[in-house]
PDB file of C-alpha atoms and ligand atoms in Angstrom:
ATOM      1  CA  MET A 696      -0.007  -0.036   0.013  1.00 43.00           C
ATOM      2  CA  THR A 697       1.363   3.315  -0.891  1.00 44.00           C
ATOM      3  CA  THR A 698       0.801   6.448   1.535  1.00 49.00           C
ATOM      4  CA  GLN A 699      -0.209   9.519  -0.314  1.00 54.00           C
ATOM      5  CA  VAL A 700       1.418  12.631   1.192  1.00 56.00           C
ATOM      6  CA  GLN A 701      -0.675  15.489   0.400  1.00 51.00           C
ATOM      7  CA  ARG A 702       1.556  18.722  -0.467  1.00 58.00           C
ATOM      8  CA  TYR A 703       0.297  22.060   0.530  1.00 67.00           C
ATOM      9  CA  THR A 704       1.801  25.368   1.570  1.00 79.00           C
ATOM     10  CA  VAL A 705       1.079  27.299   4.720  1.00 87.00           C
ATOM     11  CA  HIS A 706       1.002  30.382   2.715  1.00 94.00           C
ATOM     12  CA  PRO A 707      -0.730  30.208  -0.541  1.00 95.00           C
ATOM     13  CA  GLY A 708      -0.503  33.019  -2.858  1.00 96.00           C
ATOM     14  CA  TRP A 709       2.838  34.377  -1.056  1.00 97.00           C
ATOM     15  CA  PRO A 710       4.921  35.654  -2.529  1.00 97.00           C
ATOM     16  CA  ALA A 711       3.426  36.851  -5.784  1.00 97.00           C
ATOM     17  CA  LYS A 712       3.662  39.437  -8.696  1.00 98.00           C
ATOM     18  CA  LEU A 713       0.302  40.711  -9.773  1.00 98.00           C
ATOM     19  CA  GLY A 714      -0.486  42.690 -13.090  1.00 98.00           C
ATOM     20  CA  PRO A 715       0.416  44.547 -15.243  1.00 98.00           C
ATOM     21  CA  LEU A 716      -2.862  46.425 -15.686  1.00 98.00           C
ATOM     22  CA  GLN A 717      -3.075  49.673 -17.670  1.00 98.00           C
ATOM     23  CA  VAL A 718      -5.195  52.487 -16.239  1.00 98.00           C
ATOM     24  CA  PRO A 719      -4.890  56.343 -16.889  1.00 98.00           C
ATOM     25  CA  GLY A 720      -2.198  56.774 -14.206  1.00 98.00           C
ATOM     26  CA  GLY A 721       0.144  54.306 -16.002  1.00 98.00           C
ATOM     27  CA  VAL A 722       1.040  50.432 -15.578  1.00 98.00           C
ATOM     28  CA  VAL A 723      -0.102  49.121 -12.203  1.00 98.00           C
ATOM     29  CA  THR A 724       1.755  46.137 -10.797  1.00 98.00           C
ATOM     30  CA  LEU A 725       1.666  44.470  -7.292  1.00 98.00           C
ATOM     31  CA  ARG A 726       4.796  42.916  -5.691  1.00 98.00           C
ATOM     32  CA  PRO A 727       5.941  41.859  -2.236  1.00 98.00           C
ATOM     33  CA  ILE A 728       7.145  44.552   0.190  1.00 98.00           C
ATOM     34  CA  ARG A 729      11.033  44.620   0.057  1.00 98.00           C
ATOM     35  CA  LEU A 730      13.626  45.786   2.653  1.00 98.00           C
ATOM     36  CA  ARG A 731      14.825  48.460   0.372  1.00 98.00           C
ATOM     37  CA  ASP A 732      11.344  49.932   0.072  1.00 98.00           C
ATOM     38  CA  GLY A 733      12.397  51.950   3.210  1.00 98.00           C
ATOM     39  CA  GLY A 734      13.434  55.208   1.476  1.00 98.00           C
ATOM     40  CA  ALA A 735      10.333  55.424  -0.729  1.00 98.00           C
ATOM     41  CA  TRP A 736       7.865  54.535   2.236  1.00 98.00           C
ATOM     42  CA  SER A 737       9.125  56.852   4.585  1.00 98.00           C
ATOM     43  CA  ARG A 738       9.429  59.847   1.943  1.00 98.00           C
ATOM     44  CA  LEU A 739       5.898  59.407   0.667  1.00 98.00           C
ATOM     45  CA  ARG A 740       4.263  58.605   3.932  1.00 98.00           C
ATOM     46  CA  THR A 741       5.868  61.587   5.519  1.00 98.00           C
ATOM     47  CA  ALA A 742       4.952  64.040   2.736  1.00 98.00           C
ATOM     48  CA  ASP A 743       1.580  62.723   2.490  1.00 98.00           C
ATOM     49  CA  ARG A 744       0.536  63.090   6.118  1.00 98.00           C
ATOM     50  CA  ASP A 745      -2.426  65.301   5.499  1.00 98.00           C
ATOM     51  CA  HIS A 746      -3.605  62.991   2.724  1.00 98.00           C
ATOM     52  CA  LEU A 747      -3.221  59.697   4.795  1.00 98.00           C
ATOM     53  CA  GLN A 748      -3.762  60.371   8.342  1.00 97.00           C
ATOM     54  CA  PRO A 749      -7.574  61.098   8.406  1.00 96.00           C
ATOM     55  CA  TRP A 750      -8.143  57.603   7.197  1.00 97.00           C
ATOM     56  CA  GLU A 751      -5.648  55.525   8.881  1.00 95.00           C
ATOM     57  CA  PRO A 752      -5.317  53.873  12.230  1.00 92.00           C
ATOM     58  CA  ALA A 753      -3.964  56.104  14.889  1.00 91.00           C
ATOM     59  CA  GLY A 754      -0.500  55.331  16.584  1.00 91.00           C
ATOM     60  CA  VAL A 755       1.088  56.259  19.853  1.00 90.00           C
ATOM     61  CA  GLU A 756       4.144  58.082  18.369  1.00 93.00           C
ATOM     62  CA  THR A 757       3.921  60.982  16.105  1.00 94.00           C
ATOM     63  CA  TRP A 758       3.415  60.380  12.265  1.00 96.00           C
ATOM     64  CA  GLU A 759       6.800  61.657  11.737  1.00 96.00           C
ATOM     65  CA  TYR A 760       8.537  59.241  14.031  1.00 96.00           C
ATOM     66  CA  ARG A 761       6.386  56.301  13.002  1.00 96.00           C
ATOM     67  CA  HIS A 762       7.472  56.761   9.477  1.00 97.00           C
ATOM     68  CA  HIS A 763      11.161  57.428   9.883  1.00 98.00           C
ATOM     69  CA  ILE A 764      13.155  55.359   7.513  1.00 98.00           C
ATOM     70  CA  ALA A 765      14.683  53.596  10.556  1.00 98.00           C
ATOM     71  CA  ASN A 766      11.365  51.920  11.495  1.00 97.00           C
ATOM     72  CA  TRP A 767      10.772  50.254   8.011  1.00 98.00           C
ATOM     73  CA  PRO A 768      13.308  47.244   8.626  1.00 98.00           C
ATOM     74  CA  ALA A 769      11.221  46.130  11.789  1.00 98.00           C
ATOM     75  CA  LEU A 770       7.916  46.754  10.091  1.00 98.00           C
ATOM     76  CA  TRP A 771       9.027  44.959   6.914  1.00 98.00           C
ATOM     77  CA  SER A 772      10.365  41.947   9.037  1.00 98.00           C
ATOM     78  CA  SER A 773       7.062  41.476  11.080  1.00 98.00           C
ATOM     79  CA  LEU A 774       4.934  41.940   7.878  1.00 98.00           C
ATOM     80  CA  LYS A 775       7.017  39.138   6.032  1.00 98.00           C
ATOM     81  CA  SER A 776       6.934  37.033   9.096  1.00 97.00           C
ATOM     82  CA  GLU A 777       3.096  37.322   9.216  1.00 98.00           C
ATOM     83  CA  ALA A 778       3.179  36.621   5.332  1.00 98.00           C
ATOM     84  CA  ARG A 779       5.045  33.429   5.729  1.00 96.00           C
ATOM     85  CA  LYS A 780       2.642  32.317   8.437  1.00 96.00           C
ATOM     86  CA  GLY A 781      -0.068  32.600   5.958  1.00 97.00           C
ATOM     87  CA  HIS A 782      -1.835  35.521   7.916  1.00 97.00           C
ATOM     88  CA  MET A 783      -1.129  38.427   5.634  1.00 98.00           C
ATOM     89  CA  ILE A 784      -0.176  39.471   2.210  1.00 98.00           C
ATOM     90  CA  PRO A 785       1.739  42.700   2.272  1.00 98.00           C
ATOM     91  CA  MET A 786       2.288  44.347  -1.253  1.00 98.00           C
ATOM     92  CA  VAL A 787       3.631  47.446  -2.856  1.00 99.00           C
ATOM     93  CA  ILE A 788       1.776  49.065  -5.634  1.00 99.00           C
ATOM     94  CA  GLU A 789       3.816  50.244  -8.313  1.00 99.00           C
ATOM     95  CA  VAL A 790       3.033  52.460 -11.165  1.00 98.00           C
ATOM     96  CA  ASP A 791       5.465  52.290 -14.155  1.00 98.00           C
ATOM     97  CA  GLY A 792       7.830  50.517 -12.104  1.00 98.00           C
ATOM     98  CA  GLN A 793       7.650  53.180  -9.122  1.00 98.00           C
ATOM     99  CA  PHE A 794       6.529  52.673  -5.616  1.00 98.00           C
ATOM    100  CA  ALA A 795       3.184  54.380  -5.613  1.00 98.00           C
ATOM    101  CA  GLY A 796       1.486  52.962  -2.443  1.00 98.00           C
ATOM    102  CA  GLN A 797       0.541  49.639  -0.697  1.00 98.00           C
ATOM    103  CA  ILE A 798      -2.132  47.170  -0.468  1.00 99.00           C
ATOM    104  CA  THR A 799      -2.365  44.401   2.298  1.00 98.00           C
ATOM    105  CA  VAL A 800      -4.612  41.548   2.859  1.00 98.00           C
ATOM    106  CA  GLY A 801      -4.659  40.840   6.577  1.00 98.00           C
ATOM    107  CA  ASN A 802      -6.283  38.596   9.115  1.00 98.00           C
ATOM    108  CA  ILE A 803      -6.219  35.580   6.741  1.00 98.00           C
ATOM    109  CA  VAL A 804      -8.222  32.920   8.434  1.00 97.00           C
ATOM    110  CA  ARG A 805      -8.644  29.464   6.968  1.00 95.00           C
ATOM    111  CA  GLY A 806     -10.761  26.487   7.845  1.00 94.00           C
ATOM    112  CA  ALA A 807     -14.468  27.026   7.614  1.00 96.00           C
ATOM    113  CA  LEU A 808     -14.067  30.711   7.254  1.00 96.00           C
ATOM    114  CA  ARG A 809     -11.491  31.441   4.507  1.00 97.00           C
ATOM    115  CA  SER A 810     -11.641  35.229   4.761  1.00 98.00           C
ATOM    116  CA  GLY A 811      -9.378  38.330   5.209  1.00 98.00           C
ATOM    117  CA  TRP A 812      -9.729  42.131   5.083  1.00 98.00           C
ATOM    118  CA  ILE A 813      -8.091  44.447   2.418  1.00 98.00           C
ATOM    119  CA  GLY A 814      -6.723  47.815   2.849  1.00 98.00           C
ATOM    120  CA  TYR A 815      -4.642  50.180   0.631  1.00 98.00           C
ATOM    121  CA  TRP A 816      -3.180  53.713   0.099  1.00 98.00           C
ATOM    122  CA  VAL A 817      -1.948  55.634  -2.950  1.00 98.00           C
ATOM    123  CA  THR A 818       0.416  58.439  -2.798  1.00 98.00           C
ATOM    124  CA  LYS A 819      -1.256  61.800  -3.282  1.00 98.00           C
ATOM    125  CA  GLY A 820       0.717  62.585  -6.470  1.00 98.00           C
ATOM    126  CA  ARG A 821      -1.048  59.419  -8.254  1.00 98.00           C
ATOM    127  CA  VAL A 822      -4.551  59.791  -7.118  1.00 98.00           C
ATOM    128  CA  GLY A 823      -7.525  60.214  -9.385  1.00 98.00           C
ATOM    129  CA  GLN A 824      -6.016  58.017 -12.052  1.00 98.00           C
ATOM    130  CA  GLY A 825      -7.350  54.606 -11.617  1.00 98.00           C
ATOM    131  CA  VAL A 826      -4.476  53.115  -9.651  1.00 98.00           C
ATOM    132  CA  ALA A 827      -6.167  52.212  -6.404  1.00 98.00           C
ATOM    133  CA  THR A 828      -9.138  50.479  -8.339  1.00 98.00           C
ATOM    134  CA  ALA A 829      -6.693  48.499 -10.516  1.00 98.00           C
ATOM    135  CA  ALA A 830      -4.545  47.394  -7.352  1.00 98.00           C
ATOM    136  CA  LEU A 831      -7.763  46.287  -5.750  1.00 98.00           C
ATOM    137  CA  ALA A 832      -8.820  44.396  -8.680  1.00 98.00           C
ATOM    138  CA  LEU A 833      -5.693  42.641  -8.845  1.00 98.00           C
ATOM    139  CA  GLY A 834      -5.614  42.009  -5.151  1.00 98.00           C
ATOM    140  CA  LEU A 835      -9.250  40.683  -4.999  1.00 98.00           C
ATOM    141  CA  ASP A 836      -8.484  38.177  -7.963  1.00 98.00           C
ATOM    142  CA  HIS A 837      -5.502  36.941  -6.133  1.00 98.00           C
ATOM    143  CA  CYS A 838      -7.447  36.553  -2.843  1.00 98.00           C
ATOM    144  CA  PHE A 839     -10.008  34.413  -4.556  1.00 98.00           C
ATOM    145  CA  GLY A 840      -7.537  32.704  -6.828  1.00 98.00           C
ATOM    146  CA  ALA A 841      -4.161  31.576  -5.361  1.00 97.00           C
ATOM    147  CA  VAL A 842      -4.887  32.553  -1.903  1.00 98.00           C
ATOM    148  CA  GLY A 843      -8.185  30.525  -1.952  1.00 97.00           C
ATOM    149  CA  LEU A 844     -10.193  32.875   0.207  1.00 98.00           C
ATOM    150  CA  HIS A 845     -14.027  32.662   0.175  1.00 98.00           C
ATOM    151  CA  ARG A 846     -14.824  36.283   1.593  1.00 98.00           C
ATOM    152  CA  VAL A 847     -12.873  39.476   1.595  1.00 98.00           C
ATOM    153  CA  GLU A 848     -14.014  42.436   3.617  1.00 98.00           C
ATOM    154  CA  ALA A 849     -13.034  46.051   3.989  1.00 98.00           C
ATOM    155  CA  THR A 850     -13.844  48.723   6.479  1.00 98.00           C
ATOM    156  CA  VAL A 851     -13.962  52.577   5.430  1.00 98.00           C
ATOM    157  CA  ARG A 852     -15.103  55.808   7.072  1.00 98.00           C
ATOM    158  CA  PRO A 853     -18.299  56.910   5.675  1.00 98.00           C
ATOM    159  CA  GLU A 854     -16.557  60.504   4.894  1.00 98.00           C
ATOM    160  CA  ASN A 855     -13.991  58.658   2.750  1.00 98.00           C
ATOM    161  CA  HIS A 856     -15.704  58.955  -0.567  1.00 98.00           C
ATOM    162  CA  ALA A 857     -12.930  58.205  -2.843  1.00 98.00           C
ATOM    163  CA  SER A 858     -12.122  54.958  -1.183  1.00 98.00           C
ATOM    164  CA  GLN A 859     -15.980  54.087  -1.173  1.00 98.00           C
ATOM    165  CA  ALA A 860     -15.880  54.742  -4.974  1.00 98.00           C
ATOM    166  CA  VAL A 861     -12.921  52.415  -5.372  1.00 98.00           C
ATOM    167  CA  LEU A 862     -14.772  49.711  -3.394  1.00 98.00           C
ATOM    168  CA  ARG A 863     -17.900  50.037  -5.444  1.00 98.00           C
ATOM    169  CA  HIS A 864     -15.885  49.811  -8.648  1.00 98.00           C
ATOM    170  CA  VAL A 865     -14.745  46.365  -7.652  1.00 98.00           C
ATOM    171  CA  GLY A 866     -18.071  45.070  -6.497  1.00 98.00           C
ATOM    172  CA  PHE A 867     -17.986  45.225  -2.839  1.00 98.00           C
ATOM    173  CA  ARG A 868     -21.380  45.622  -1.112  1.00 98.00           C
ATOM    174  CA  GLU A 869     -22.283  47.171   2.118  1.00 98.00           C
ATOM    175  CA  GLU A 870     -22.878  45.030   5.075  1.00 98.00           C
ATOM    176  CA  GLY A 871     -23.478  47.609   7.832  1.00 98.00           C
ATOM    177  CA  LEU A 872     -22.052  50.174  10.054  1.00 98.00           C
ATOM    178  CA  LEU A 873     -19.534  49.468  12.768  1.00 98.00           C
ATOM    179  CA  LYS A 874     -20.088  52.088  15.410  1.00 98.00           C
ATOM    180  CA  ARG A 875     -16.868  53.780  17.096  1.00 98.00           C
ATOM    181  CA  TYR A 876     -14.925  50.942  15.290  1.00 98.00           C
ATOM    182  CA  LEU A 877     -11.424  52.188  15.136  1.00 97.00           C
ATOM    183  CA  ASN A 878      -9.279  55.042  16.367  1.00 96.00           C
ATOM    184  CA  VAL A 879      -8.298  57.205  13.525  1.00 95.00           C
ATOM    185  CA  ASP A 880      -6.813  60.769  13.781  1.00 89.00           C
ATOM    186  CA  GLY A 881      -7.484  60.788  17.617  1.00 90.00           C
ATOM    187  CA  GLU A 882     -11.256  59.618  17.593  1.00 95.00           C
ATOM    188  CA  TRP A 883     -13.190  56.377  17.559  1.00 97.00           C
ATOM    189  CA  ARG A 884     -14.650  56.716  14.306  1.00 97.00           C
ATOM    190  CA  ASP A 885     -17.747  54.724  12.637  1.00 98.00           C
ATOM    191  CA  HIS A 886     -16.708  52.699   9.641  1.00 98.00           C
ATOM    192  CA  GLN A 887     -18.879  50.910   7.047  1.00 98.00           C
ATOM    193  CA  LEU A 888     -18.235  47.159   6.619  1.00 98.00           C
ATOM    194  CA  VAL A 889     -18.180  46.198   3.142  1.00 98.00           C
ATOM    195  CA  ALA A 890     -17.554  42.630   1.662  1.00 98.00           C
ATOM    196  CA  ILE A 891     -17.605  40.370  -1.337  1.00 98.00           C
ATOM    197  CA  THR A 892     -17.687  36.565  -1.534  1.00 98.00           C
ATOM    198  CA  VAL A 893     -16.476  34.603  -4.307  1.00 98.00           C
ATOM    199  CA  GLU A 894     -20.051  33.601  -5.350  1.00 97.00           C
ATOM    200  CA  GLU A 895     -20.730  37.267  -6.288  1.00 97.00           C
ATOM    201  CA  LEU A 896     -18.112  37.169  -9.173  1.00 95.00           C
ATOM    202  CA  GLN A 897     -19.532  36.916 -12.577  1.00 92.00           C
ATOM    203  CA  THR A 898     -16.059  37.263 -14.126  1.00 96.00           C
ATOM    204  CA  SER A 899     -12.618  38.195 -12.757  1.00 98.00           C
ATOM    205  CA  VAL A 900     -12.528  41.446 -11.067  1.00 98.00           C
ATOM    206  CA  VAL A 901      -9.857  42.678 -13.593  1.00 98.00           C
ATOM    207  CA  GLN A 902     -12.133  41.533 -16.321  1.00 98.00           C
ATOM    208  CA  ARG A 903     -14.994  43.530 -14.880  1.00 97.00           C
ATOM    209  CA  LEU A 904     -12.782  46.738 -14.891  1.00 98.00           C
ATOM    210  CA  ILE A 905     -11.686  46.029 -18.624  1.00 98.00           C
ATOM    211  CA  ASN A 906     -15.538  45.351 -19.573  1.00 98.00           C
ATOM    212  CA  GLU A 907     -16.366  48.779 -18.051  1.00 97.00           C
ATOM    213  CA  GLY A 908     -13.489  50.626 -19.748  1.00 98.00           C
ATOM    214  CA  ARG A 909     -11.775  51.305 -16.465  1.00 98.00           C
ATOM    215  CA  ALA A 910      -8.544  49.371 -17.438  1.00 98.00           C
ATOM    216  CA  ASN A 911      -6.821  47.253 -20.150  1.00 97.00           C
ATOM    217  CA  HIS A 912      -4.177  44.660 -20.274  1.00 94.00           C
ATOM    218  CA  ALA A 913      -0.847  46.159 -20.516  1.00 90.00           C
TER     219      ALA A 913
HETATM  220  N1  ACO B1685     -16.066  62.110  -3.629  1.00 63.02           N
HETATM  221  C1  ACO B1685     -16.688  61.175  -4.417  1.00 63.02           C
HETATM  222  N2  ACO B1685     -15.676  60.506  -5.311  1.00 63.02           N
HETATM  223  C2  ACO B1685     -14.398  60.648  -5.311  1.00 63.02           C
HETATM  224  C3  ACO B1685     -13.987  61.682  -4.435  1.00 63.02           C
HETATM  225  C4  ACO B1685     -14.859  62.370  -3.491  1.00 63.02           C
HETATM  226  N3  ACO B1685     -14.460  63.392  -2.850  1.00 63.02           N
HETATM  227  N4  ACO B1685     -12.747  61.760  -4.663  1.00 63.02           N
HETATM  228  C5  ACO B1685     -12.364  60.927  -5.502  1.00 63.02           C
HETATM  229  N5  ACO B1685     -13.387  60.248  -5.987  1.00 63.02           N
HETATM  230  C6  ACO B1685     -13.452  59.203  -6.935  1.00 63.02           C
HETATM  231  C7  ACO B1685     -12.830  59.376  -8.061  1.00 63.02           C
HETATM  232  O1  ACO B1685     -13.559  60.172  -9.120  1.00 63.02           O
HETATM  233  C8  ACO B1685     -12.848  57.787  -8.643  1.00 63.02           C
HETATM  234  O2  ACO B1685     -13.884  57.350  -9.063  1.00 63.02           O
HETATM  235  P1  ACO B1685     -13.987  57.206 -10.784  1.00 63.02           P
HETATM  236  O3  ACO B1685     -12.876  56.419 -11.280  1.00 63.02           O
HETATM  237  O4  ACO B1685     -15.381  56.650 -10.841  1.00 63.02           O
HETATM  238  O5  ACO B1685     -13.907  58.678 -11.310  1.00 63.02           O
HETATM  239  C9  ACO B1685     -12.319  57.284  -7.327  1.00 63.02           C
HETATM  240  O6  ACO B1685     -12.757  57.984  -6.287  1.00 63.02           O
HETATM  241  C10 ACO B1685     -10.965  57.001  -7.023  1.00 63.02           C
HETATM  242  O7  ACO B1685     -10.556  55.931  -7.718  1.00 63.02           O
HETATM  243  P2  ACO B1685      -9.015  55.601  -8.073  1.00 63.02           P
HETATM  244  O8  ACO B1685      -8.447  56.639  -8.915  1.00 63.02           O
HETATM  245  O9  ACO B1685      -8.703  54.073  -8.562  1.00 63.02           O
HETATM  246  O10 ACO B1685      -8.244  55.821  -6.733  1.00 63.02           O
HETATM  247  P3  ACO B1685      -6.952  56.362  -6.322  1.00 63.02           P
HETATM  248  O11 ACO B1685      -5.775  55.732  -6.952  1.00 63.02           O
HETATM  249  O12 ACO B1685      -7.240  57.926  -6.254  1.00 63.02           O
HETATM  250  O13 ACO B1685      -6.843  55.989  -4.788  1.00 63.02           O
HETATM  251  C11 ACO B1685      -7.454  56.323  -2.302  1.00 63.02           C
HETATM  252  C12 ACO B1685      -8.076  56.253  -3.914  1.00 63.02           C
HETATM  253  C13 ACO B1685      -6.665  54.892  -2.126  1.00 63.02           C
HETATM  254  C14 ACO B1685      -8.693  56.496  -1.390  1.00 63.02           C
HETATM  255  C15 ACO B1685      -6.504  57.457  -2.225  1.00 63.02           C
HETATM  256  O14 ACO B1685      -7.017  58.571  -2.274  1.00 63.02           O
HETATM  257  C16 ACO B1685      -5.833  57.344  -0.855  1.00 63.02           C
HETATM  258  O15 ACO B1685      -4.820  56.599  -0.573  1.00 63.02           O
HETATM  259  N6  ACO B1685      -6.288  58.066   0.249  1.00 63.02           N
HETATM  260  C17 ACO B1685      -5.784  58.017   1.478  1.00 63.02           C
HETATM  261  C18 ACO B1685      -5.702  56.647   2.230  1.00 63.02           C
HETATM  262  C19 ACO B1685      -7.147  56.274   2.354  1.00 63.02           C
HETATM  263  O16 ACO B1685      -8.068  56.687   2.492  1.00 63.02           O
HETATM  264  N7  ACO B1685      -7.037  54.751   2.140  1.00 63.02           N
HETATM  265  C20 ACO B1685      -8.300  53.854   2.138  1.00 63.02           C
HETATM  266  C21 ACO B1685      -8.642  53.503   3.478  1.00 63.02           C
HETATM  267  S1  ACO B1685     -10.045  52.377   3.442  1.00 63.02           S
HETATM  268  C22 ACO B1685      -9.568  50.885   2.875  1.00 63.02           C
HETATM  269  O17 ACO B1685      -8.249  50.729   2.911  1.00 63.02           O
HETATM  270  C23 ACO B1685     -10.499  49.866   2.767  1.00 63.02           C
END
């Protein structure tokens, strides 16, 4: 009798390179975070404080301190460690090969849940050109493909109209309002919970964008 050993990975879908996808802002690709991203990460996030801070979880230290380049190696290391355990997928959004933001799938739970959340930011100089929508489409297709998730959720402040538009473009639907959910910018802020499950996809999310004229194969 032969014993069959089932091969599996504890971190399906990690690491991966996703895209390219053409949008008005350029060619969007996603790739794993790197140690050498520290300079771009620190420079963009420090300069973009007013653009990012109203929507992101508050921290104990000042914005400038938290985004000093010296903090990147520890952050990179802890995100990569979570990725290797299969809990997280931390990616950089590139536009025409340049660091333009980040997209992260977090709290990946398997078993009977097979779900995770997704969050993202795009640097101020690149907004309004379809970059986040393209990144989210690539990320979602990956979640429902190689990562093997059944449900992806996101939380967004009701005041964040740009992010709500991005979530709508890729097919998220509203599930409810989470009262005083997250400390953002010094206050406990309500957040809308939105979600999508694999059964809701009529086609890939990237194909949906292409069909709607929002993106093209690069
Ligand atoms: N009111 C309504 N719609 C708006 C507004 C507004 N004030 N501002 C922009 N939009 C629309 C745009 O018109 C566009 O829709 P369209 O394509 O139909 O014209 C859409 O919002 C933006 O789409 P993209 O261009 O794909 O998105 P962009 O690359 O500009 O990134 C993002 C959007 C990620 C919200 C960016 O502005 C950002 O990083 N903001 C700060 C951080 C943030 O809010 N992150 C998201 C937190 S919530 C979450 O992660 C689930």
